[in-house]
Coordinates of C-alpha atoms (C1' of nucleotides) in Angstrom, one line a residue:
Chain A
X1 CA -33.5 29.0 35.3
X2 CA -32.9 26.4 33.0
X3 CA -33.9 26.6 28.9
X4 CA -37.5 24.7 28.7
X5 CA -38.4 24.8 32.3
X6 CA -41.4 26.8 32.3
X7 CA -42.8 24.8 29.6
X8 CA -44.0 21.7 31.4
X9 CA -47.4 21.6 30.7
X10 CA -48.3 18.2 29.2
X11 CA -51.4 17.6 27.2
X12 CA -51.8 15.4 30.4
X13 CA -51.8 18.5 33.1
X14 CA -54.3 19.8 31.0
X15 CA -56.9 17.2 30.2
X16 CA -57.4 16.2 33.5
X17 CA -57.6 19.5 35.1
X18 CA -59.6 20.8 32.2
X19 CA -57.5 23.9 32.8
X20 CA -57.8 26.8 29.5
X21 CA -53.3 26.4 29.7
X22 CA -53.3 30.1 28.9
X23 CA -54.8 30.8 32.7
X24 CA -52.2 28.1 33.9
X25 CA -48.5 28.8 34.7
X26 CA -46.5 26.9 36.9
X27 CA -44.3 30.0 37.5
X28 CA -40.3 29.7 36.8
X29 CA -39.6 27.2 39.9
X30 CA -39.0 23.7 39.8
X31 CA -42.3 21.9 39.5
X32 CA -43.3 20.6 43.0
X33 CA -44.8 17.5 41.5
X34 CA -45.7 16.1 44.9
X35 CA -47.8 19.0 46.4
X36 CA -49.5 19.1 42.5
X37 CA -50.4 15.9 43.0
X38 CA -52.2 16.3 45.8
X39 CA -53.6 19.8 44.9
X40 CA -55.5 18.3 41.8
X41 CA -55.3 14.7 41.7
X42 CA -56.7 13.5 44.8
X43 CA -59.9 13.4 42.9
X44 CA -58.8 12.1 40.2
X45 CA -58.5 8.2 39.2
X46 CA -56.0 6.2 40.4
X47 CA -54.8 5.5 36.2
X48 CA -54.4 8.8 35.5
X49 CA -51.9 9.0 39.2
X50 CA -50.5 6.0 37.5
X51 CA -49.9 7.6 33.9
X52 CA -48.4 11.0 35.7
X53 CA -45.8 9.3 38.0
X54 CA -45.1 7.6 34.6
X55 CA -44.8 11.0 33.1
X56 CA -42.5 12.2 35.7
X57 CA -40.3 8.4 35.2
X58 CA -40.0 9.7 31.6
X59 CA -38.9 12.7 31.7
X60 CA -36.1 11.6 34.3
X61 CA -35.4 8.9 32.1
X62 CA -34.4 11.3 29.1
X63 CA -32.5 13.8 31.2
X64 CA -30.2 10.4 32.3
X65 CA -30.1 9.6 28.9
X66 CA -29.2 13.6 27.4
X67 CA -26.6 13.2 30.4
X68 CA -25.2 10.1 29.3
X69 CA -24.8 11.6 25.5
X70 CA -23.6 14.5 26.8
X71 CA -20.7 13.4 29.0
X72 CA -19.6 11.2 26.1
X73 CA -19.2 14.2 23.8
X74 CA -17.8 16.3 26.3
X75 CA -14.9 13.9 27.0
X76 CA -14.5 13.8 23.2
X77 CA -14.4 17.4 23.7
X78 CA -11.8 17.2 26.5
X79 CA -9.7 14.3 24.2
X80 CA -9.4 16.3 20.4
X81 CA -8.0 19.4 19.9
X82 CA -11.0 21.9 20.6
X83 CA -12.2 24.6 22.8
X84 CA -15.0 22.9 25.2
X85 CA -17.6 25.9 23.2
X86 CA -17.3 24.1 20.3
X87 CA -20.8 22.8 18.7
X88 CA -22.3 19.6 18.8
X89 CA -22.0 19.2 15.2
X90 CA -18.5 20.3 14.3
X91 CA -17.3 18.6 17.2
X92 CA -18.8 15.4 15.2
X93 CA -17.0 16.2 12.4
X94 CA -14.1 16.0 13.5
X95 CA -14.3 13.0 15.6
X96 CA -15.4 11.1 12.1
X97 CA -12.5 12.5 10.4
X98 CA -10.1 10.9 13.1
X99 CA -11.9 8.0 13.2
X100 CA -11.7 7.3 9.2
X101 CA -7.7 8.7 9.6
X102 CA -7.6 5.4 12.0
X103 CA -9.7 3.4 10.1
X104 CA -8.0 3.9 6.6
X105 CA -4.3 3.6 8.0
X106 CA -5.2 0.3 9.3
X107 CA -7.3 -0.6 6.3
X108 CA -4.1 0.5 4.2
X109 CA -1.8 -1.3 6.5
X110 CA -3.7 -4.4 6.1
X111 CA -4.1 -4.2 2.0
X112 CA -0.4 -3.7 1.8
X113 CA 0.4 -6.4 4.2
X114 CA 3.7 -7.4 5.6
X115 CA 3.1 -10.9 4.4
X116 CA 3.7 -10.0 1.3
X117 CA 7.2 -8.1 2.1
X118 CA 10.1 -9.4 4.3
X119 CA 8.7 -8.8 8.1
X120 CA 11.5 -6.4 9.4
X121 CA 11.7 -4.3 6.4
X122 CA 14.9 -5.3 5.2
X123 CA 16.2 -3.4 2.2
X124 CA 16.8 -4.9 -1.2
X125 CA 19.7 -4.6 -3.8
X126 CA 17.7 -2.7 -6.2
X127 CA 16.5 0.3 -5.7
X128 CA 12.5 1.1 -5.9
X129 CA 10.0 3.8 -5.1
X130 CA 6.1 2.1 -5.2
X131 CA 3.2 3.8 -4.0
X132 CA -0.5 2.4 -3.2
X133 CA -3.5 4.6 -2.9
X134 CA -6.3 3.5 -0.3
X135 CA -9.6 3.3 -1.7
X136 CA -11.0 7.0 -1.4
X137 CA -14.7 6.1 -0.2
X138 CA -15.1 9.3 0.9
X139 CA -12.4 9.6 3.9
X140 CA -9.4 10.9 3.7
X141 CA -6.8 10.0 1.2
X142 CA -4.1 8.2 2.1
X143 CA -0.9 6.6 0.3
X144 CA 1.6 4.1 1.4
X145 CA 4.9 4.6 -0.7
X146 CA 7.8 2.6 -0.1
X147 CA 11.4 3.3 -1.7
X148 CA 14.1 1.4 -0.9
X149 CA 17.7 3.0 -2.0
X150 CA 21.7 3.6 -1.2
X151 CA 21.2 5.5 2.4
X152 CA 23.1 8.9 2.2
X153 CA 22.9 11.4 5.5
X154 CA 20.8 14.0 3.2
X155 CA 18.0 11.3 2.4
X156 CA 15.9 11.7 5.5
X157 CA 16.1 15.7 5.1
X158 CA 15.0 15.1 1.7
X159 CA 12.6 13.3 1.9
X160 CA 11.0 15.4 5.0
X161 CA 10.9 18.0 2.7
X162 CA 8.7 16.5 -0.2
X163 CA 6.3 15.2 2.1
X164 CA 6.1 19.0 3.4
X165 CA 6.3 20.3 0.1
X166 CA 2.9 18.4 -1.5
X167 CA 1.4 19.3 2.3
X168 CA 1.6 15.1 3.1
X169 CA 0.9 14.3 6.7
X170 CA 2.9 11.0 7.6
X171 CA 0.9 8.9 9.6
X172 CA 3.4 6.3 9.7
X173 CA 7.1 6.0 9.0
X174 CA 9.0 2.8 9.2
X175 CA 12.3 2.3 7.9
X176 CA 15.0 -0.4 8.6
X177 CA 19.0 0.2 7.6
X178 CA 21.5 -2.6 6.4
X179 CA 24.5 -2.3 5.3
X180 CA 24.4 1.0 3.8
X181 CA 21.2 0.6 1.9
X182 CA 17.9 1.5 3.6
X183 CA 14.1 0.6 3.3
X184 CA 11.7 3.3 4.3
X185 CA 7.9 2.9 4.1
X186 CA 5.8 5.6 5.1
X187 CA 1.6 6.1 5.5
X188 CA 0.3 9.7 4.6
X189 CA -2.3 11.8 4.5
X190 CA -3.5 14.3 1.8
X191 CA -5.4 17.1 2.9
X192 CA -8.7 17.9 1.2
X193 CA -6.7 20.0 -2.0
X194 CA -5.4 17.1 -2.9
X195 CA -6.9 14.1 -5.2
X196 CA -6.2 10.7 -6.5
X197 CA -3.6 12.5 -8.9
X198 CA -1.5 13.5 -6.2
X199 CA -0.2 9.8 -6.5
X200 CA 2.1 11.1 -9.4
X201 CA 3.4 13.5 -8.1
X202 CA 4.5 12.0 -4.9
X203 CA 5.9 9.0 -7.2
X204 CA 7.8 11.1 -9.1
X205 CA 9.1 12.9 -6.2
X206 CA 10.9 9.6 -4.6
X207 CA 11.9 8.5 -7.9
X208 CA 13.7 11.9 -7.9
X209 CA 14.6 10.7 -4.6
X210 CA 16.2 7.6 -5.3
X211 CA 17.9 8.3 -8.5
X212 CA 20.1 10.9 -6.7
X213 CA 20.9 8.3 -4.1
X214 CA 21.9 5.8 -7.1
X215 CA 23.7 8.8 -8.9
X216 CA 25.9 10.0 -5.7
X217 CA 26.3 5.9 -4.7
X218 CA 27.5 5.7 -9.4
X219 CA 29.8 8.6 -8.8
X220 CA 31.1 6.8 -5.2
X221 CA 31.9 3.8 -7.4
X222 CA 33.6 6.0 -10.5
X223 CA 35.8 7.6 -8.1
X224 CA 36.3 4.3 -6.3
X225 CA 37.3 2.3 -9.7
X226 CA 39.4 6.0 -10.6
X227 CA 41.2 5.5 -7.1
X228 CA 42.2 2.0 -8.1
X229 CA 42.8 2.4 -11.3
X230 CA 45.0 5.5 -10.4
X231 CA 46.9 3.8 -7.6
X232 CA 46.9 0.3 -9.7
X233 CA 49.2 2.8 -12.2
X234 CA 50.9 4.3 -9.3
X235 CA 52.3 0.8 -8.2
X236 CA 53.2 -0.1 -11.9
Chain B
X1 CA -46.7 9.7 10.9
X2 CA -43.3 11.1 13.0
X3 CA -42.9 10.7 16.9
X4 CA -43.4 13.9 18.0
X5 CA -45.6 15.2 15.0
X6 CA -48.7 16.2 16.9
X7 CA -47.6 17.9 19.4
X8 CA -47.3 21.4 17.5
X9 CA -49.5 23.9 20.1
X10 CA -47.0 26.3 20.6
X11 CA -48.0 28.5 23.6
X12 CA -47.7 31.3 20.9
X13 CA -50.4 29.6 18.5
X14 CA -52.7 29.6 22.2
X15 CA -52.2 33.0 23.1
X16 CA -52.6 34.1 19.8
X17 CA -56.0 32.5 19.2
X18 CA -57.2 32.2 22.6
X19 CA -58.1 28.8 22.4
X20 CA -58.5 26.5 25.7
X21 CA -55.9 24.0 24.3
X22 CA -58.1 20.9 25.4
X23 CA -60.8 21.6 22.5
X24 CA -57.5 22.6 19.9
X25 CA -56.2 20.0 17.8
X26 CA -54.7 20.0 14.5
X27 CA -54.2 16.4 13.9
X28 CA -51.9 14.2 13.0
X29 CA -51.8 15.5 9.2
X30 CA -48.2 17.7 8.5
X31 CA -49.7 21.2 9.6
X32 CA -50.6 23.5 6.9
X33 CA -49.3 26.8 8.2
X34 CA -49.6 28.9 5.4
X35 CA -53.7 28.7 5.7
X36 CA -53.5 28.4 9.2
X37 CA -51.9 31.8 8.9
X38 CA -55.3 33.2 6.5
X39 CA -57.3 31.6 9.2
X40 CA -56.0 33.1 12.2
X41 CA -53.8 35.7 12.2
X42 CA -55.5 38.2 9.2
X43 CA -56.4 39.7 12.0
X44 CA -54.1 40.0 14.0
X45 CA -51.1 42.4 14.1
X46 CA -48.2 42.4 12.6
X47 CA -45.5 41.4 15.3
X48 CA -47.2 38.2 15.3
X49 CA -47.4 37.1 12.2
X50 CA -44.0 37.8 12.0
X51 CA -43.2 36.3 15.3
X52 CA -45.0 33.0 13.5
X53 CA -43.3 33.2 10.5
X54 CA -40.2 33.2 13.2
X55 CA -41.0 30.0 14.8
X56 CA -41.5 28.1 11.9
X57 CA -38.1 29.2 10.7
X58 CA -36.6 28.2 14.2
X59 CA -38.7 24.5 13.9
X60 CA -37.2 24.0 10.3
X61 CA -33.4 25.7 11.4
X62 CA -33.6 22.8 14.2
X63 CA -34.6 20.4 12.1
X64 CA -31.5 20.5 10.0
X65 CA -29.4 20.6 13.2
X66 CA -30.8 18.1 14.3
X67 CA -30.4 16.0 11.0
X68 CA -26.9 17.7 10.8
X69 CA -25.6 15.9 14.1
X70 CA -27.2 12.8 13.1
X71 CA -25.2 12.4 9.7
X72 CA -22.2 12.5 11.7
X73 CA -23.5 10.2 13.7
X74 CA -24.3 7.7 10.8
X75 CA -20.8 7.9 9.4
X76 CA -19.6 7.0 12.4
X77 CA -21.7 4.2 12.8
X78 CA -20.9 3.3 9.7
X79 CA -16.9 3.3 10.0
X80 CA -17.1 1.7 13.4
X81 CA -17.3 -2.0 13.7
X82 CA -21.0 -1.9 15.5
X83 CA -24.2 -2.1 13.7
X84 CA -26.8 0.3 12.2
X85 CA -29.3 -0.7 15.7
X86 CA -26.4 0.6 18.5
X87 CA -27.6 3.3 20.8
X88 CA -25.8 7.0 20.5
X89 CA -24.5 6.7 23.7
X90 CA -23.2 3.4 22.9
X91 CA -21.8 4.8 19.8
X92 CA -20.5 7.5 21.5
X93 CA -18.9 5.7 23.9
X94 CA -17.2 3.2 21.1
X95 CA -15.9 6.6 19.8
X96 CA -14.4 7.9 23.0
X97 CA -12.6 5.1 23.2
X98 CA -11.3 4.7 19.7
X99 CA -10.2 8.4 19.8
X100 CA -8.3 7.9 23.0
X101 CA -6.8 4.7 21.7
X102 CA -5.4 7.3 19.2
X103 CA -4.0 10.0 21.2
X104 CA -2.9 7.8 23.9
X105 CA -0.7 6.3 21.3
X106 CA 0.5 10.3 19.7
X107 CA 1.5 11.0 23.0
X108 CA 3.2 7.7 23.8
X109 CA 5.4 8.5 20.5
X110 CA 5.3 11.8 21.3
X111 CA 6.6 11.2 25.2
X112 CA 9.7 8.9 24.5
X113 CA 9.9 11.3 21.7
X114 CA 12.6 9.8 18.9
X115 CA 15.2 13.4 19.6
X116 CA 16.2 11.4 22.0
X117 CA 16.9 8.3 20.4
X118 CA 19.0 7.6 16.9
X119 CA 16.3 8.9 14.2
X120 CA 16.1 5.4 12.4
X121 CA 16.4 3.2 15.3
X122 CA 19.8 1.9 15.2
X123 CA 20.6 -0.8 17.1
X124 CA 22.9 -0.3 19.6
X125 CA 26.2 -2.8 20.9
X126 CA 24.3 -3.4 24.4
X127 CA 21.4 -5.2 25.0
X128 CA 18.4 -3.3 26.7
X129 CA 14.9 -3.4 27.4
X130 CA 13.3 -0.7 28.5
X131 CA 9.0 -0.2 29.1
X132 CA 7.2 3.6 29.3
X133 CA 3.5 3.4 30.4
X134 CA 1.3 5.9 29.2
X135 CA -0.5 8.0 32.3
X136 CA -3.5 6.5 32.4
X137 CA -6.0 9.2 32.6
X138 CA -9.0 7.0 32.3
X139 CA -8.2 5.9 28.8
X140 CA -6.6 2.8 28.0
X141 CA -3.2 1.5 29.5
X142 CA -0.7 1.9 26.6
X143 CA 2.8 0.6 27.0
X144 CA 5.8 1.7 24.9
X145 CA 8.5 -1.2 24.8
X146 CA 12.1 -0.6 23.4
X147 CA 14.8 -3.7 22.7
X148 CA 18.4 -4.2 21.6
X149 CA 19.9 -7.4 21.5
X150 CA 21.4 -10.1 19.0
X151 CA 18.7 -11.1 16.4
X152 CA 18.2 -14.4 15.7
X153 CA 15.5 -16.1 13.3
X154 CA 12.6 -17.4 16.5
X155 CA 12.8 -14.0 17.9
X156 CA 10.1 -12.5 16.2
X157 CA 7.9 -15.3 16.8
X158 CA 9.1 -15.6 20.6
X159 CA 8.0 -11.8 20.8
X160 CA 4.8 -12.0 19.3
X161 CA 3.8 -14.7 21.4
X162 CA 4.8 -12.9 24.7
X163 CA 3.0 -10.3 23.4
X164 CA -0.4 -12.9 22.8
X165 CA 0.2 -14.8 26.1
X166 CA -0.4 -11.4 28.0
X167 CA -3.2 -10.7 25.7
X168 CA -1.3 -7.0 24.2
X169 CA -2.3 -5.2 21.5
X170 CA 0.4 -3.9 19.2
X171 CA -1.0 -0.2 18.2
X172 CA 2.4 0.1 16.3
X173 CA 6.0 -1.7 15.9
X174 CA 9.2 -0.2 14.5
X175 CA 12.2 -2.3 14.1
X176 CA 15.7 -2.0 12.4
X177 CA 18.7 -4.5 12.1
X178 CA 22.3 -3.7 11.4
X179 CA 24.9 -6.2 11.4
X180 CA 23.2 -9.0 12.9
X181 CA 21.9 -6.7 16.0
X182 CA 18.0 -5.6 16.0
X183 CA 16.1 -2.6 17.4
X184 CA 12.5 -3.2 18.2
X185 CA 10.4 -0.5 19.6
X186 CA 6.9 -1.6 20.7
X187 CA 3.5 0.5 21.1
X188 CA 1.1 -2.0 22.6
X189 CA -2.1 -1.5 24.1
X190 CA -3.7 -3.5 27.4
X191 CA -7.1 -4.4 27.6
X192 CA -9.2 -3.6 30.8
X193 CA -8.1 -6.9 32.9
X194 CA -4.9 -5.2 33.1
X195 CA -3.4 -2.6 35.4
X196 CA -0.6 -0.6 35.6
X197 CA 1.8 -3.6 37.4
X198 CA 1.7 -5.3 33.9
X199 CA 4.0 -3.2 33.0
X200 CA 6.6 -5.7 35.1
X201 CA 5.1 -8.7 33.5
X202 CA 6.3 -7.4 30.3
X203 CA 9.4 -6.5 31.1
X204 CA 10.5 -9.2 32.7
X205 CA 9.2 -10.9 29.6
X206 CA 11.0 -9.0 27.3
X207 CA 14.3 -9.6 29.5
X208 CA 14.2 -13.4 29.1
X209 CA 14.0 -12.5 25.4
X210 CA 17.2 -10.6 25.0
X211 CA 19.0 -12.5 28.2
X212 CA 18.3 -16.1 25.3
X213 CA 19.7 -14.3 22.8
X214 CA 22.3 -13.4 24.5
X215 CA 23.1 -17.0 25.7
X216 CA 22.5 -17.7 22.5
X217 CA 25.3 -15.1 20.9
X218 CA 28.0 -16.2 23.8
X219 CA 26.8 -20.3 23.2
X220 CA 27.8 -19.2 19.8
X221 CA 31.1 -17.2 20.6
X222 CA 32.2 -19.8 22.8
X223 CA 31.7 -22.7 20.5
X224 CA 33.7 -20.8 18.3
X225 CA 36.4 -20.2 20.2
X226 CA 35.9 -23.7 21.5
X227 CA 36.8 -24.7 17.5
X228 CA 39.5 -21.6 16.7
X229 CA 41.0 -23.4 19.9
X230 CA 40.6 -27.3 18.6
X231 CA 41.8 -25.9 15.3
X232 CA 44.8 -24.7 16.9
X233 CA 45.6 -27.5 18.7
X234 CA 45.2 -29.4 16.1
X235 CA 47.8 -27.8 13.6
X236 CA 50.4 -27.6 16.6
Chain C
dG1 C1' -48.2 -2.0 31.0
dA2 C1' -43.3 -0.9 31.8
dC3 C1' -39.0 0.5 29.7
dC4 C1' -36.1 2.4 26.3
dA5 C1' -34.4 5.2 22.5
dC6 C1' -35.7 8.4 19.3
dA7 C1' -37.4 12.8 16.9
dC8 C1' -39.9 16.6 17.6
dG9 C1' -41.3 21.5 18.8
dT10 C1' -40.2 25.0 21.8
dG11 C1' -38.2 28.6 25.3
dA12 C1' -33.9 30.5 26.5
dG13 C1' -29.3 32.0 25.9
dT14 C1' -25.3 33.7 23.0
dC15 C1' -23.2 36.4 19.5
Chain D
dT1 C1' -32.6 42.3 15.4
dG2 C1' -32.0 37.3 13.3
dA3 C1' -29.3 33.3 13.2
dC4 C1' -27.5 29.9 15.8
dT5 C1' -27.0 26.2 19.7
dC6 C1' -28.7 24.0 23.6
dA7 C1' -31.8 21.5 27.2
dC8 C1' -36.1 20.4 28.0
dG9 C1' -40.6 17.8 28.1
dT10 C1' -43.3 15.1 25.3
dG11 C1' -45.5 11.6 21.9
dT12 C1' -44.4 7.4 19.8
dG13 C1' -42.7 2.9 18.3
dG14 C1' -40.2 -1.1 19.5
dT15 C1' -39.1 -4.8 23.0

DNA sequence: GACCACACGTGAGTC
DNA sequence: TGACTCACGTGTGGT
């Protein structure tokens, strides 16, 4: 039997049959609304037939309408990453937290727009680490840091690492190589330890990031201007 | 006074008093339960006062899930572009979508997964195009677009307005150039007037894009051999 | 008055 | 047992 079945007794059923409700059970079967119709409202005036076939309208009306919900969050249930047992309400929760993930990255791709930089990413002579913090209006934080630096087969590793390291989720990673210097700019996400601080820490990471890259890229150049200098003395 | 508010004649609060339920009512005032409780049930036993005390503990416990599942549901309305007045299932429905929008696009990236290609997009000497479409499980039809060709200044706005004409909207694009060559990798998402056989429309799109470049590289090469071969023939 | 969307209180099931 | 989640039927306000 289905939950709240047995409860259909409307104010209605019992004010026109002037039934006491506690001598009146409909028993655990569907109702057979047409054969109670024409048990105890034969009698009665055609309005109140009116107002009961409205009653029955309604309630059909909110069981389409529970369905319609219903399907809509079990889909959501089929599409995130849950069990199909988990509850209305945490179920909820997590659909708002992909939603703002969405909404932010967008938000932060749009603050920090591409008008503003060279549209295919291209990396610049100098080297430079800046991060932006979206506004944290109660999502999710997330940063967009860009660095731009001498490209070295370690970097990516690297830089892999720190993001794993301060538990950052990229969102986003975009990155564009040219002639041995590269541009990366990447969107992550902070999980809930983390606060508007974290931007320091992240900062300081890349810049520890790109100085290595500038230091191995120095030494490349001392050994290069050593090699010529030492073969420049060789062929005097 | 709350929808809803008046209707609280529990079958319990019947059975307990005995009341015909047509000569009961408590009004549309908040009910007072604690002197309800003096009034009624001093005299009754014990199991039903605490079976009382049970139901309004069930009635308040609902309460808050109910208010619980509505939260969510106000966060969501207010992060999603609708208004304050939408339906839930309206809402809902926004949401699936939004959400599928999302992993379509994870499993797009996830599906032409990057092991398989150079990590940061290199371009490669020969020209390609190449189209994925997601499997369209009911969601919305998601391509993935790769191309490799010569870049030249008008691509980017040749591309975008391919991408416009057939009314796609990029979820995501990743591009690299090295040595006058560019890489573009495309997410894009259709809207419902398209079906899968898009998919040839865009390709054959982005195949006059590259085969003009192309032209455009050997116009190039040719003119310059055209001149390396004047320029010869003019020093002999 | 008909229709729609909502919040409510309640019975039932699950853990 | 109690704490919970759910579906249901219903009253009500807005169009």
């Amino acid at each position: 039997m289905l939950p709240g079945a047995s409860s259909e007794k409307s104010e209605l059923y019992r004010i026109m049959t002037g039934m006491c409700s506690t001598s009146f059970d409909v028993g655990s079967s569907f109702l057979p609304s047409d054969s109670f119709d024409q048990a105890f409202c034969d009698s009665s005036s055609e309005s109140a037939q009116r107002a009961l076939a409205a009653l029955r309208n309604h309630k059909e009306a909110e069981k389409r309408r529970r369905e319609r919900i219903n399907s809509h969050l079990d889909k959501l249930r089929s599409i995130l990453p849950c069990s199909s047992k988990t509850d209305k309400a945490s179920l909820l929760a997590k659909v708002v937290e992909r939603v703002r993930e969405l909404k932010q990255e967008a938000a932060m791709m749009e603050q920090t727009s591409r008008k503003t930089e060279s549209y295919c990413l291209i990396p610049s002579e100098s080297d430079e680490v800046t991060v932006y913090s979206s506004s944290d209006d109660g999502g999710r934080l997330i940063f967009k840091a860009s660095l731009c630096c001498e490209d070295r087969s370690d970097l990516m590793p690297e830089l892999i690492g720190i993001l794993k390291s301060l538990r950052l989720k990229t969102l986003r990673a975009e990155m564009c190589t040219v002639g041995g210097r590269i541009r990366n700019v990447l969107v992550v996400a902070a999980d809930s330890e983390h606060s508007i601080e974290s931007i320091h820490f992240l900062q300081s990471a890349l810049k520890g990031l790109v100085q290595k890259s500038s230091d191995t890229s120095a030494d490349r150049s001392k050994r290069r201007r050593m090699a010529a200098s030492a073969a420049r003395q060789l062929r005097s």
